[in-house]
Backbone as CSV, one residue per row, in Angstrom:
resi,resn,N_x,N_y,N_z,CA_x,CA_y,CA_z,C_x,C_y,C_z
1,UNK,96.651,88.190,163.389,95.934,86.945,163.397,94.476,87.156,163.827
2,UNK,94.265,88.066,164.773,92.897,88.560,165.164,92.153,89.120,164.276
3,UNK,92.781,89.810,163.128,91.845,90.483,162.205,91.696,89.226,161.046
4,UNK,92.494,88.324,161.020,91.978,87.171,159.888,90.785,86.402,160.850
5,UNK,90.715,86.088,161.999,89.499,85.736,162.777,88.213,86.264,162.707
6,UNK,88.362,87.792,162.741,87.361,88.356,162.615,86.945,88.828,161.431
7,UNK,87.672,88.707,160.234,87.496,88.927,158.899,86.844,87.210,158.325
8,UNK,87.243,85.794,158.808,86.557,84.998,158.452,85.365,84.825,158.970
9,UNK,85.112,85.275,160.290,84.090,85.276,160.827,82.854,85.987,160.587
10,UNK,82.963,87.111,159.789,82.387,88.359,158.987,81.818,87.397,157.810
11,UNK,83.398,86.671,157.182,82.147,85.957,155.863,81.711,84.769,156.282
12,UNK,81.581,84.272,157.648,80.733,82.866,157.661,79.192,84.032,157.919
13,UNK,79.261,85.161,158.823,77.805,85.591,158.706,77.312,85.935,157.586
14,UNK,77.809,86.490,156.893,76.942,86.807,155.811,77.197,85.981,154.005
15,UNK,77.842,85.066,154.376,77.251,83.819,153.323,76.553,82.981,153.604
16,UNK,75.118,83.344,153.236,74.038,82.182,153.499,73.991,81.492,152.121
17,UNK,72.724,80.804,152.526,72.217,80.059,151.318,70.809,80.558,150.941
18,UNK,70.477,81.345,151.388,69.358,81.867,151.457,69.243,82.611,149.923
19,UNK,70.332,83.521,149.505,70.326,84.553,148.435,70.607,82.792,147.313
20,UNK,70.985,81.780,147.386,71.086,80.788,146.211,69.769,80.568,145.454
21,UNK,70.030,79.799,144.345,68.931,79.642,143.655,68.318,78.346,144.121
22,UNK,66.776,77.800,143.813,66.750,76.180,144.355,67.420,75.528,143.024
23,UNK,67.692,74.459,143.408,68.283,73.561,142.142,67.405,72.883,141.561
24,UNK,67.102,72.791,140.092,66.111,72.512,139.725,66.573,70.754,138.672
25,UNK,66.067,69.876,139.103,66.585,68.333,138.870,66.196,68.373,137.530
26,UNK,67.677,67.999,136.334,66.720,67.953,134.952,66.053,66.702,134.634
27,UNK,65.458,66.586,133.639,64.134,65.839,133.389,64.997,64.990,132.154
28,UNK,64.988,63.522,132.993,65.805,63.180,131.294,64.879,62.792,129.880
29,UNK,65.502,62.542,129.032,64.787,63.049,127.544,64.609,61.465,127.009
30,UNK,63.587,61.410,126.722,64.009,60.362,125.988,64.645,59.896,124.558
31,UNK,64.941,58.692,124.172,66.209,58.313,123.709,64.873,58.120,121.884
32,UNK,66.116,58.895,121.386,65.300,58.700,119.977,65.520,57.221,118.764
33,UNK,64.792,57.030,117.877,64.699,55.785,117.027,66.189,55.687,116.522
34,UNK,66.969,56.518,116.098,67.964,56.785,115.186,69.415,56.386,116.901
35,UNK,69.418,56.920,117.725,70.256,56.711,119.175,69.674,55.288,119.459
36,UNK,68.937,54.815,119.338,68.438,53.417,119.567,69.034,52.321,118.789
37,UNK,68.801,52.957,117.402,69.557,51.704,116.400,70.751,51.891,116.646
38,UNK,71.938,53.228,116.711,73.030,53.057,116.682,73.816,52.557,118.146
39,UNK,73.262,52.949,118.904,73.452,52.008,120.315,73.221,50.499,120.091
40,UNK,72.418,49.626,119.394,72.386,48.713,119.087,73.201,48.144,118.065
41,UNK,73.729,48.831,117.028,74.442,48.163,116.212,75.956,48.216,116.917
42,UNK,76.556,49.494,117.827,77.608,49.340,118.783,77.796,48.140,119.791
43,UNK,76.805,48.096,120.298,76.571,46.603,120.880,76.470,45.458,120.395
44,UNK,76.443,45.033,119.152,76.655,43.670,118.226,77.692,43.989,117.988
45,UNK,78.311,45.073,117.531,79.794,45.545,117.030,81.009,45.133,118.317
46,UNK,80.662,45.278,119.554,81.148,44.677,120.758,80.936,43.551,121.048
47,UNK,80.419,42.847,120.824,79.896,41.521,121.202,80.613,40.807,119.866
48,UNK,80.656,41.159,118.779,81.358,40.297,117.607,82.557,40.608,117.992
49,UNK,83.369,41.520,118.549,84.612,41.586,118.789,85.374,40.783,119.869
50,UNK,84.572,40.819,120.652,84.431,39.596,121.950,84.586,38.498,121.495
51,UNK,83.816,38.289,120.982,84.382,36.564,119.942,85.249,35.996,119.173
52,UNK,85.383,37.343,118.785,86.689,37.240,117.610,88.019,37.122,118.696
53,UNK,88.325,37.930,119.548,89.290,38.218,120.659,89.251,36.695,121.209
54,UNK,88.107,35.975,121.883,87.965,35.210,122.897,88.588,33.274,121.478
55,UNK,87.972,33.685,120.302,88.967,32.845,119.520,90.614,32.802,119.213
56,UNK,90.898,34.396,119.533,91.804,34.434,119.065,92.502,34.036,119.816
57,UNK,92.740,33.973,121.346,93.084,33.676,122.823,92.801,32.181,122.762
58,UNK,92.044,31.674,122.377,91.749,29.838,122.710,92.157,29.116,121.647
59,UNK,93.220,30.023,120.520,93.907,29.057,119.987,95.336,28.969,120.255
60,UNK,95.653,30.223,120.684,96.516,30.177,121.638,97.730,29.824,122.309
């Protein structure tokens, strides 16, 4: 049990953070004409379905 003590204790000294890399934050991209329209036509495509659903429920 003494040598797992002193064997974890061995790797808390010598794992730093020092040898890590810095983390470098990515840069978001912006959103192109073509991801714009089809995000938009998904979103009328959801929203007409909503209606259709919310009729179909209130006749009921």
């Amino acid at each position: 049990m003494r040598f797992l003590t002193t064997l974890s204790g061995l790797f808390c000294l010598f794992s730093t953070t020092g040898l890590a890399a810095e983390f470098d934050r990515p840069i978001p991209q912006a959103q192109s004409a073509t991801a714009e329209f089809w995000f938009a036509l998904g979103s009328l495509a959801l929203i007409a379905a909503l209606v259709l659903v919310q009729r179909l429920v209130a006749r009921s």
